[in-house]
XYZ file of C-alpha atoms in Angstrom:
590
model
C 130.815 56.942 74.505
C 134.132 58.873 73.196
C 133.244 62.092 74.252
C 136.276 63.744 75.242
C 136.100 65.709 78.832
C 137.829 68.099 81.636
C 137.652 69.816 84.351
C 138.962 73.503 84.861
C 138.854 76.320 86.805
C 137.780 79.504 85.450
C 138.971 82.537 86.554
C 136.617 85.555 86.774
C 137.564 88.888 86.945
C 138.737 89.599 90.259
C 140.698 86.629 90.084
C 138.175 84.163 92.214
C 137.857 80.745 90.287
C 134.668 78.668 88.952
C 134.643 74.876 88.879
C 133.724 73.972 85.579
C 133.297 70.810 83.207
C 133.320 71.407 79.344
C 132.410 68.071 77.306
C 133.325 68.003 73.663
C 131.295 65.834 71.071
C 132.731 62.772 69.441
C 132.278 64.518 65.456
C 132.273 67.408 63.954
C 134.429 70.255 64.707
C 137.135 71.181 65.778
C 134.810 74.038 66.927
C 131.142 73.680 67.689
C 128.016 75.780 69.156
C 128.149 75.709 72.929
C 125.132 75.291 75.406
C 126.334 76.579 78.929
C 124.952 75.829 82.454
C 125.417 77.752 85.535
C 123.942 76.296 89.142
C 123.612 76.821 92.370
C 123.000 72.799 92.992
C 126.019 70.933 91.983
C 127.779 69.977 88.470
C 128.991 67.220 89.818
C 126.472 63.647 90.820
C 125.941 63.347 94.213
C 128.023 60.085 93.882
C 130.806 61.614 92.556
C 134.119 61.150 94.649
C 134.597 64.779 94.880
C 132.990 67.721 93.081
C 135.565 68.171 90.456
C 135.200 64.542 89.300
C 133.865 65.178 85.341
C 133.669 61.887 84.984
C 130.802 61.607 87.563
C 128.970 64.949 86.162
C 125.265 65.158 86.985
C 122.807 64.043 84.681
C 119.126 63.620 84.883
C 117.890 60.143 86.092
C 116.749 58.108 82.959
C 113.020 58.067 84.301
C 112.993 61.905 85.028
C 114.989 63.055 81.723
C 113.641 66.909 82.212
C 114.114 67.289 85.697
C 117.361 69.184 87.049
C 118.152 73.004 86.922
C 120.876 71.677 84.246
C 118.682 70.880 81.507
C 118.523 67.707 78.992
C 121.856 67.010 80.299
C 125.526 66.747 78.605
C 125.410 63.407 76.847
C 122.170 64.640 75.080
C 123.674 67.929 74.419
C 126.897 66.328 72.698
C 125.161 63.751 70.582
C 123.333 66.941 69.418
C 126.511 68.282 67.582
C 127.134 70.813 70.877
C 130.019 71.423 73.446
C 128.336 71.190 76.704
C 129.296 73.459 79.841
C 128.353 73.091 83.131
C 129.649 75.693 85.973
C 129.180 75.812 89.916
C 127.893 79.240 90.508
C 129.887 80.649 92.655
C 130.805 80.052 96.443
C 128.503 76.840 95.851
C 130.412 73.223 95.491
C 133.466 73.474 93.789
C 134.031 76.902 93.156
C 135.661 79.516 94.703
C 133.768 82.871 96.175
C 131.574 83.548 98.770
C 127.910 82.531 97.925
C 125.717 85.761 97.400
C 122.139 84.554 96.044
C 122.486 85.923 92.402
C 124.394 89.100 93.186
C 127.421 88.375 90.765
C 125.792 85.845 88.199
C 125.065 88.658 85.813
C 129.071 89.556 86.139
C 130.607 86.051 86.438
C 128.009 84.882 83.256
C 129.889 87.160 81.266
C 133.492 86.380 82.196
C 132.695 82.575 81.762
C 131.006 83.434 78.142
C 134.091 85.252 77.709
C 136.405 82.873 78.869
C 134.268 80.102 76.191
C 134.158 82.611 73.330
C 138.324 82.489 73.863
C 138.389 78.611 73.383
C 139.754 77.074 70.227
C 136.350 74.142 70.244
C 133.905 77.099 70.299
C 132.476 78.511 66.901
C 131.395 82.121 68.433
C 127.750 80.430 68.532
C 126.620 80.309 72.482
C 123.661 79.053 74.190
C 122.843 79.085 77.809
C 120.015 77.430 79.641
C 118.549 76.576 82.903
C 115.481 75.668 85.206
C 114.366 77.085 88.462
C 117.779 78.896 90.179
C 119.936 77.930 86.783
C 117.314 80.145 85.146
C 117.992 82.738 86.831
C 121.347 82.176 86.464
C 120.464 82.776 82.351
C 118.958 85.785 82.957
C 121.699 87.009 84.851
C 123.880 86.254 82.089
C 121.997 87.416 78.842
C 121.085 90.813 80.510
C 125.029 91.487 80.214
C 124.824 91.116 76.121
C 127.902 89.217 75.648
C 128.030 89.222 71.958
C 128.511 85.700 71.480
C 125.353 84.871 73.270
C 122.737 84.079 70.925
C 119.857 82.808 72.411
C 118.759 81.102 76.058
C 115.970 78.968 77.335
C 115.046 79.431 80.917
C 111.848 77.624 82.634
C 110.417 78.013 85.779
C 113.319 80.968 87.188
C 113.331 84.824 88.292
C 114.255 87.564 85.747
C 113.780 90.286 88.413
C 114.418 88.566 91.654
C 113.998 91.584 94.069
C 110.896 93.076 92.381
C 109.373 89.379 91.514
C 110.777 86.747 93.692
C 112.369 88.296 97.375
C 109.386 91.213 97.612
C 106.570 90.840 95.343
C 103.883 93.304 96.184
C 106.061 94.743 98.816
C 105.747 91.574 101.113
C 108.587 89.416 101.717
C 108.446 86.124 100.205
C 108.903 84.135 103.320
C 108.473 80.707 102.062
C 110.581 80.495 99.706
C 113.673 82.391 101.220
C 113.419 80.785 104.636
C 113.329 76.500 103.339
C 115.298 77.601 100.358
C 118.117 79.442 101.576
C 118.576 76.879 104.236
C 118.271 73.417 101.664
C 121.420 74.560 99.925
C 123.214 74.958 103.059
C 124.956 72.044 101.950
C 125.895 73.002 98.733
C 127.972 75.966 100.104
C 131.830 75.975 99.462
C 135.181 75.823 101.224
C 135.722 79.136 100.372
C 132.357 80.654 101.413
C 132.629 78.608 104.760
C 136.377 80.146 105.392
C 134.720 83.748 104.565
C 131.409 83.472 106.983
C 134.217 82.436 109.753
C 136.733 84.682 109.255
C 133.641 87.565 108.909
C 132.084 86.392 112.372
C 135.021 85.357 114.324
C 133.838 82.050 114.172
C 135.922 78.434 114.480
C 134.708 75.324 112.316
C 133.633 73.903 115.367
C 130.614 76.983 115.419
C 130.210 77.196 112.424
C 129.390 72.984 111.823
C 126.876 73.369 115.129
C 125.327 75.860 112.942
C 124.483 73.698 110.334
C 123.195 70.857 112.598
C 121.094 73.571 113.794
C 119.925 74.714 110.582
C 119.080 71.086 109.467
C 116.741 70.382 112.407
C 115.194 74.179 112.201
C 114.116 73.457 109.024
C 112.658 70.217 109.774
C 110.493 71.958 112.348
C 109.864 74.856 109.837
C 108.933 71.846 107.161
C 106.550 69.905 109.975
C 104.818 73.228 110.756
C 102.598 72.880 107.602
C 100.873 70.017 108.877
C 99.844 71.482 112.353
C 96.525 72.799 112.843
C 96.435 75.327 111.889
C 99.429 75.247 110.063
C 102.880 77.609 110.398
C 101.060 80.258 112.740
C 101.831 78.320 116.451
C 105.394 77.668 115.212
C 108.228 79.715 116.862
C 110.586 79.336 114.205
C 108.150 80.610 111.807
C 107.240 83.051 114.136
C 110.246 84.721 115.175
C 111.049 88.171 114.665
C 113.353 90.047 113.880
C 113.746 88.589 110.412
C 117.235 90.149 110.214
C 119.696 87.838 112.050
C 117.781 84.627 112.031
C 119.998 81.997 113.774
C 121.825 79.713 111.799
C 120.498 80.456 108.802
C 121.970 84.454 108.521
C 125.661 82.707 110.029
C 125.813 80.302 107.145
C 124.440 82.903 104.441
C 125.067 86.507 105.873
C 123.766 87.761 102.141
C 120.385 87.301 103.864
C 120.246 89.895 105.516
C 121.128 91.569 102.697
C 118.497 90.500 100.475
C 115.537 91.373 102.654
C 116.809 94.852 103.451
C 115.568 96.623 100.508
C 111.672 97.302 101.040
C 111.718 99.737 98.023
C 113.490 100.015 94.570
C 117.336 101.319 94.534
C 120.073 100.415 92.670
C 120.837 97.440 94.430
C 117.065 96.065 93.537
C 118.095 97.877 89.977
C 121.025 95.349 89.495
C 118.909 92.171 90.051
C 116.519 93.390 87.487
C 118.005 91.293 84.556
C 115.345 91.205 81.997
C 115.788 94.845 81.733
C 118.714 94.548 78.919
C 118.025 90.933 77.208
C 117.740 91.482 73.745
C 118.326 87.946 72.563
C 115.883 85.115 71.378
C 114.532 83.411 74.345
C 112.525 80.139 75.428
C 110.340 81.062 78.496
C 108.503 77.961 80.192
C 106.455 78.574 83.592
C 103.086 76.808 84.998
C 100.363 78.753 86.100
C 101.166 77.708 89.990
C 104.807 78.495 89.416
C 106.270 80.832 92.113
C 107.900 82.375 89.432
C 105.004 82.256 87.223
C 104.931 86.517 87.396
C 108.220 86.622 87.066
C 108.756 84.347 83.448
C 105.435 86.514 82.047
C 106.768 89.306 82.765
C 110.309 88.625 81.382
C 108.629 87.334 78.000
C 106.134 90.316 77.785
C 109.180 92.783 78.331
C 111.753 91.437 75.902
C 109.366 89.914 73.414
C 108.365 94.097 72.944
C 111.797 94.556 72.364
C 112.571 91.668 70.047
C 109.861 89.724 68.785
C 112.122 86.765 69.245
C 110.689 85.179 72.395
C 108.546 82.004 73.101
C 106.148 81.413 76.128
C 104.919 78.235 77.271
C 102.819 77.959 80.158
C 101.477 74.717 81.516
C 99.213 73.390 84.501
C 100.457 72.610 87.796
C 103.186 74.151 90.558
C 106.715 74.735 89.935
C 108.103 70.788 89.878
C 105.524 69.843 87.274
C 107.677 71.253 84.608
C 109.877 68.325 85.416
C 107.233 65.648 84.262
C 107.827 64.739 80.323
C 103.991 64.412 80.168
C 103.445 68.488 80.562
C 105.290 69.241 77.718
C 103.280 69.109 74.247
C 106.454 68.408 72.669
C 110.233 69.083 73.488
C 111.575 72.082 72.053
C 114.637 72.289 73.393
C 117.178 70.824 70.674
C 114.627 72.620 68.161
C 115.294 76.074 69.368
C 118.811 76.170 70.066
C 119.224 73.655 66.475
C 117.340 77.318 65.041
C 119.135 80.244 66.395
C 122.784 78.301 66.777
C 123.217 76.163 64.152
C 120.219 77.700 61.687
C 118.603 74.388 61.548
C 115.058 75.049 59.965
C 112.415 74.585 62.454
C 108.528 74.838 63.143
C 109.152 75.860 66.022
C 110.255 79.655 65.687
C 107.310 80.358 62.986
C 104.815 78.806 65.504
C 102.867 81.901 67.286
C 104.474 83.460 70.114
C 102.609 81.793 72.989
C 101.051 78.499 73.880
C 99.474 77.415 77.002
C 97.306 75.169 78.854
C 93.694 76.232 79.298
C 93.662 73.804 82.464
C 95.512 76.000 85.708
C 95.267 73.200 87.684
C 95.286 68.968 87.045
C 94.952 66.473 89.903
C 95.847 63.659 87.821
C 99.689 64.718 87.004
C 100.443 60.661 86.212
C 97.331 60.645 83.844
C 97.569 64.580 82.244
C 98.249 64.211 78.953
C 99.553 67.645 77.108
C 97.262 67.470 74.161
C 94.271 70.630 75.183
C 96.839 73.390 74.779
C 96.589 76.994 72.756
C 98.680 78.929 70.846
C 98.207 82.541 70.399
C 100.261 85.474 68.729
C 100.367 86.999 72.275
C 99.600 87.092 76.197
C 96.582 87.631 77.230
C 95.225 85.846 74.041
C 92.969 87.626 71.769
C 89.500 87.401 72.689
C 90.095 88.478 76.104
C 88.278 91.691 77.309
C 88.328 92.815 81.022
C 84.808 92.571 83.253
C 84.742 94.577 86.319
C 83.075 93.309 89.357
C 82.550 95.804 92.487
C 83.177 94.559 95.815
C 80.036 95.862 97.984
C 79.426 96.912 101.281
C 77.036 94.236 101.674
C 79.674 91.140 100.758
C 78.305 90.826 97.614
C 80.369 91.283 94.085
C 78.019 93.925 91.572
C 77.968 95.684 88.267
C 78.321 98.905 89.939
C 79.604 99.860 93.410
C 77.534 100.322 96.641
C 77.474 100.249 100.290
C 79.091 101.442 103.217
C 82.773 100.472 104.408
C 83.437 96.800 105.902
C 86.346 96.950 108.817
C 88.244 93.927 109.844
C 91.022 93.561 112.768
C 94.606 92.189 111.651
C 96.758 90.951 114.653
C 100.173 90.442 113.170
C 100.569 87.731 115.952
C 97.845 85.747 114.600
C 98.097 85.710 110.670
C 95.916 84.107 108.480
C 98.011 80.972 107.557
C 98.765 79.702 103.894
C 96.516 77.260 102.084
C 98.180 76.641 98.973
C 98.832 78.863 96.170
C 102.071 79.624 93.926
C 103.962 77.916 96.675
C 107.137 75.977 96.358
C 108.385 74.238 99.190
C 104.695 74.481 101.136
C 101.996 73.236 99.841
C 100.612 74.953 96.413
C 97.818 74.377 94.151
C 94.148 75.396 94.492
C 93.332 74.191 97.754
C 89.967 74.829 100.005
C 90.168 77.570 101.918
C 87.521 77.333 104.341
C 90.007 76.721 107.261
C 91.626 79.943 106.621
C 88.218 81.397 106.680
C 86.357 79.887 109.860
C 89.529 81.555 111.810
C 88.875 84.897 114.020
C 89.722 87.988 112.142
C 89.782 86.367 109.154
C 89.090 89.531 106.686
C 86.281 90.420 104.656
C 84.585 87.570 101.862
C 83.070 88.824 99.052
C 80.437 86.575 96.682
C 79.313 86.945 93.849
C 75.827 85.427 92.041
C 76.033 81.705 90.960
C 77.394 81.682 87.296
C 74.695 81.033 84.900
C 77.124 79.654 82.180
C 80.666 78.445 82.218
C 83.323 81.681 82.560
C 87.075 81.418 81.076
C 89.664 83.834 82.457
C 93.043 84.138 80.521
C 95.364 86.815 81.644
C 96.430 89.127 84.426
C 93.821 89.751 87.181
C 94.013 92.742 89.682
C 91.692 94.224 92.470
C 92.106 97.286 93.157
C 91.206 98.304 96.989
C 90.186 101.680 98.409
C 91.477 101.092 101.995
C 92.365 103.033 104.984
C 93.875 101.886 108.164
C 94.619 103.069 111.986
C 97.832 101.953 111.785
C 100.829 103.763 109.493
C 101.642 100.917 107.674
C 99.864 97.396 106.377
C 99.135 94.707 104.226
C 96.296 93.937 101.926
C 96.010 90.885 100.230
C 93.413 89.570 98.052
C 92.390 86.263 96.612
C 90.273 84.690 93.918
C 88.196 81.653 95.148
C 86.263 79.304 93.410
C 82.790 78.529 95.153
C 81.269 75.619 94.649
C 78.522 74.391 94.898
C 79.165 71.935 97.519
C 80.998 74.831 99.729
C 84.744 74.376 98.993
C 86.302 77.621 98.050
C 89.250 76.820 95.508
C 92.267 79.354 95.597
C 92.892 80.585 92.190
C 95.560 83.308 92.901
C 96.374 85.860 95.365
C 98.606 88.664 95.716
C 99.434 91.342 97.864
C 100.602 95.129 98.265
C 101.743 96.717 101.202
C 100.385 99.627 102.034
C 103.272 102.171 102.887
C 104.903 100.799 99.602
C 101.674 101.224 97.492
C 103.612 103.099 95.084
C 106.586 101.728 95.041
C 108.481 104.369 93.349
C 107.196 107.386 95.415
C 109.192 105.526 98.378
C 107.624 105.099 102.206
C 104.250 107.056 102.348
C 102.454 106.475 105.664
C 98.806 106.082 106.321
C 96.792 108.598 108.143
C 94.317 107.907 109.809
C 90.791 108.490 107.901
C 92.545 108.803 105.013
C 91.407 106.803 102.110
C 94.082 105.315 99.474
C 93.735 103.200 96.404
C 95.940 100.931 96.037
C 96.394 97.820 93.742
C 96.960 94.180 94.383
C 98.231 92.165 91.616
C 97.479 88.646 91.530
C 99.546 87.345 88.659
C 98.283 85.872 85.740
C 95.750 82.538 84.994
C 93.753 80.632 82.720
C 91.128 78.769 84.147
C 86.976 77.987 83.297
C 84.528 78.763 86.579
C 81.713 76.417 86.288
C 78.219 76.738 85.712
C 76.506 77.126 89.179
C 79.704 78.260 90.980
C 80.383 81.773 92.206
C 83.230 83.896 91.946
C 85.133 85.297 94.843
C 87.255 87.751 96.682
C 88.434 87.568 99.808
C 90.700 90.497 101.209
C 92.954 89.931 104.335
C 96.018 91.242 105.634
C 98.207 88.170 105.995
C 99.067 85.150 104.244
C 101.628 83.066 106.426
C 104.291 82.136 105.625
C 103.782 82.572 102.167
C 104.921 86.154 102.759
C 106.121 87.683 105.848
C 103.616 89.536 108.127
C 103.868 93.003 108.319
C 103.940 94.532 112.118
C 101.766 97.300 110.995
C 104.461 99.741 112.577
C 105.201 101.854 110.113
C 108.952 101.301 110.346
C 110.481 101.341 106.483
C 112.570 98.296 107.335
C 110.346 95.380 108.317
C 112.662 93.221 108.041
C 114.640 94.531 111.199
C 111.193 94.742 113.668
C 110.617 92.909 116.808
C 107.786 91.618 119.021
C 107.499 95.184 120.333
C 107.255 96.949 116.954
C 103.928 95.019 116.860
C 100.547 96.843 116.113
C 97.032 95.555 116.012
C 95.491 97.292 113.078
C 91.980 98.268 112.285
C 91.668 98.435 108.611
C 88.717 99.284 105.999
C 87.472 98.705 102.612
C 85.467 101.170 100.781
C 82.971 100.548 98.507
C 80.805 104.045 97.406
C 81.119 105.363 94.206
C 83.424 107.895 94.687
C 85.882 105.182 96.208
C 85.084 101.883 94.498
C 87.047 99.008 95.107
C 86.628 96.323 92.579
C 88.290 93.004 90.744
C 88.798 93.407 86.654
C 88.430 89.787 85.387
C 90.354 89.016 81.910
C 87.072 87.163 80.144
C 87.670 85.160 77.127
C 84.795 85.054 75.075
C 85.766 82.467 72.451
């Protein structure tokens, strides 16, 4: 293949440099549209001699051609009639910087548009795409409005990562920060290794017995999960403070950073990126995505603004996006063929959304993509909310009653995770009964067995009248499946902590005897309960390590709290009238 290649080092703004590959296509030109890349995980193959080797840029294994955070990769995007850029994020591989999880994407996007816009092989025409972190890394970039950037597809990624991804509901995302931060250890650069030393005083020596130390803390942290139970008798799970956690906060000091914002600010404000984009946009997510919230959310947002975006949601957890057989069809080359080279195309007069009406498939070899639904929006029309009450006497009604149910939260016994919108622990729908048969579990709530099949499609929140003993704690709340054979299913769960239950009032203690309503939001779903099955609710106050527990000590900063910040709490759910706590349930009826 003639495609004519190089490597180069862009420089950004205050001078630090980018490693970056720019292929060319064999026809056409001499300038051409451009579809850009920017990743955390490496431009160049793992193979590759050295990671400035062009020659040796990554592409997607043959038998996995969508799976990479680089999408469709650069010999598919030339033969398309595209210049193809791929750039190491910064402080990651071969590029200069210190490594600061997303904090200067939104900048350096811009300067390397810039620095493309400049070139004599681009047109003016720019596209930029990416999965999982190199979706984020588009977001970051369209929310500056370069005005050569026309249009971006992003699957599976964060558009808000503070408000979505790091705290959702107030709690921090423990799962994902903790495995993922220390995975791409490895993937950090010279330059980001000379800054953490010179920063702690630290020789290569020390810093190199960190990273053995990392490796083998998150192999324990990775065994954990198939203990039983799982995570909650594991000490490096289990350590607190979260500030300062050894090895990993050495080789990425930003950590501390990122988990030291327990309410909105400007610093949250800045890593709210779908907050600007007013370009076309491809949005692709699965309904056990952990960034499932965040991709509905970023499409319902700009699409107000625009009208130009797309949303495809599919079965499955994060990686199933990566599997050719969820996708209906391939629209990549359509959309970008559209909006940068004004190619005619289906595609863009298709309704806005189309998803799968299946949440969940255990047969990901066998799925085939051929059940899914478009509709002009999301939620779909047809959908109309049904509120169930959550009753004093366990039971789920049509109207509230009953007195209030108590349960006791230890922080240093949490309810462990079983499943979910996990990523690197395992996700999906799975039984819950070992969560349940566990000492201060929380409170179950059942409903009647369903007489008739029930679809759900859309967002689904329970909103909690609670009180507590203790200044400060979590709720969290999950819908279960039933069945009739006695496994309850996870659906979804959420949480909201209860100091932060309105996030933009700031810290607002609990009194005690106080009630509060508060909100849990559970993200969004579609999925059919079955005839005979009931629907559930459970509410708890921990879900480990899915989310970090909260001490119940009222201290702002959880983050920074130790074994002796520690309170047992006493907390209540209401159920009267005149402080209902119920579930609102996003029935389809066609």
């Amino acid at each position: 293949m003639g495609v004519r290649s190089f490597q180069t080092m862009v420089p950004m703004r205050d001078g630090v440099r980018l490693n970056t590959f720019v292929f060319l296509p064999e026809t056409g030109g001499p300038r051409w549209p451009i579809i850009l890349h920017r990743t955390p995980y490496g431009i160049a193959a793992a193979d590759a001699p050295h990671k400035f080797d062009h020659t040796r840029a990554w592409l997607p294994n043959p038998a996995e051609p969508m799976r990479g955070s680089i999408l469709r990769g650069w010999q598919n995007i030339v033969t398309h009639g595209y210049v193809a850029v791929y750039q190491d994020c910064r402080g990651r591989h071969g590029s200069e910087g210190e490594d600061r999880v997303y904090a200067d994407d939104a900048e350096d996007g811009y300067d390397t548009l810039d620095w493309i816009a400049g070139q004599d092989w681009c047109n003016g025409r720019i596209g930029i795409s990416g999965s999982s972190a190199g979706a984020t890394t588009t977001f970051a970039a369209a929310s500056t409005r370069h005005p050569s950037l026309r249009a971006f597809f992003a699957q599976a990624g964060g558009s808000s990562i503070y408000d979505d991804v790091v705290c959702e509901g107030g709690g921090i995302e423990m799962e994902r920060l903790w495995l993922w931060v220390s995975k791409n250890i490895p993937g950090l650069s010279m330059s980001h290794r000379e800054a953490v030393m010179a920063r702690l005083g630290i020789d290569a020596a020390a810093l190199d017995r960190a990273a053995a130390s990392a490796g083998e803390r998150w192999n324990r942290l990775d065994a954990a999960r198939r203990t039983d139970p799982p995570f909650v008798n594991s000490p490096d799970w289990m350590r607190l403070p979260l500030t300062g956690y050894p090895d990993f906060a050495t080789w990425q000091p930003f950590l501390d950073e990122i988990i030291s914002h327990p309410a909105p600010d400007t610093f949250r404000a800045r890593h709210d990126f779908r907050r600007t984009i007013d370009i076309p946009g491809f949005h692709v997510t699965s309904w056990f995505d952990i960034f499932q919230t965040s991709v509905i959310a970023a499409f319902q947002e700009i699409q107000a603004r625009t009208g130009t975006q797309k949303l495809w949601v599919g079965p499955n957890e994060h990686y199933f996006v990566y599997a050719s057989n969820f996708w209906p069809r391939d629209p990549y080359f359509a959309w970008f063929g559209h909006w940068l080279k004004d190619e005619p195309s289906d595609l863009v007069d298709q309704p806005a959304v189309y998803y799968s009406p299946r949440a969940w498939v255990d047969d990901r070899a066998g799925y085939v993509s051929n059940d899914w639904v478009r509709a002009e929006r999301w939620p779909p029309q047809g959908v109309a909310p049904q509120r169930l009450y959550l009753c004093g006497d366990g039971s789920l009604g049509d109207k509230p009653a009953g007195g209030p149910l108590t349960y006791r939260y230890d922080p240093r016994r949490p309810v462990p995770s079983y499943g979910g919108r996990n990523m690197l622990i395992d996700p999906g729908p799975l039984d819950q009964r070992p969560a349940q048969s566990l000492p201060d579990y929380g409170l179950i709530y059942r409903g009647a067995p369903l007489a008739a099949d029930l679809t759900i499609a859309g967002n689904v929140r329970v909103t909690l009248n609670i009180g507590s003993d203790s200044p400060d704690t979590d709720f969290v709340a999950k819908l279960i499946e039933l069945f009739p054979d006695g496994r309850a299913m996870l659906l979804m769960d959420g949480v909201t902590r209860a100091m932060y239950r309105e996030p933009i009032a700031g810290a607002q203690k609990l009194q005690p005897g106080w009630v509060y309503p508060l909100v849990v939001d559970l993200g969004d779903i579609c999925h059919s309960f079955r005839a005979g099955s009931h629907i559930e609710i459970d509410v708890t106050s921990s879900n480990f390590p899915r989310r970090a527990r909260n001490t119940n000590s009222g201290n702002p900063l959880l983050a920074n709290d130790g074994e002796a910040d520690i309170r047992v709490a006493t907390n209540t759910v209401h159920h009267a009238a005149a402080a209902p706590s119920f579930v609102e349930l996003p029935v389809l009826s066609r």
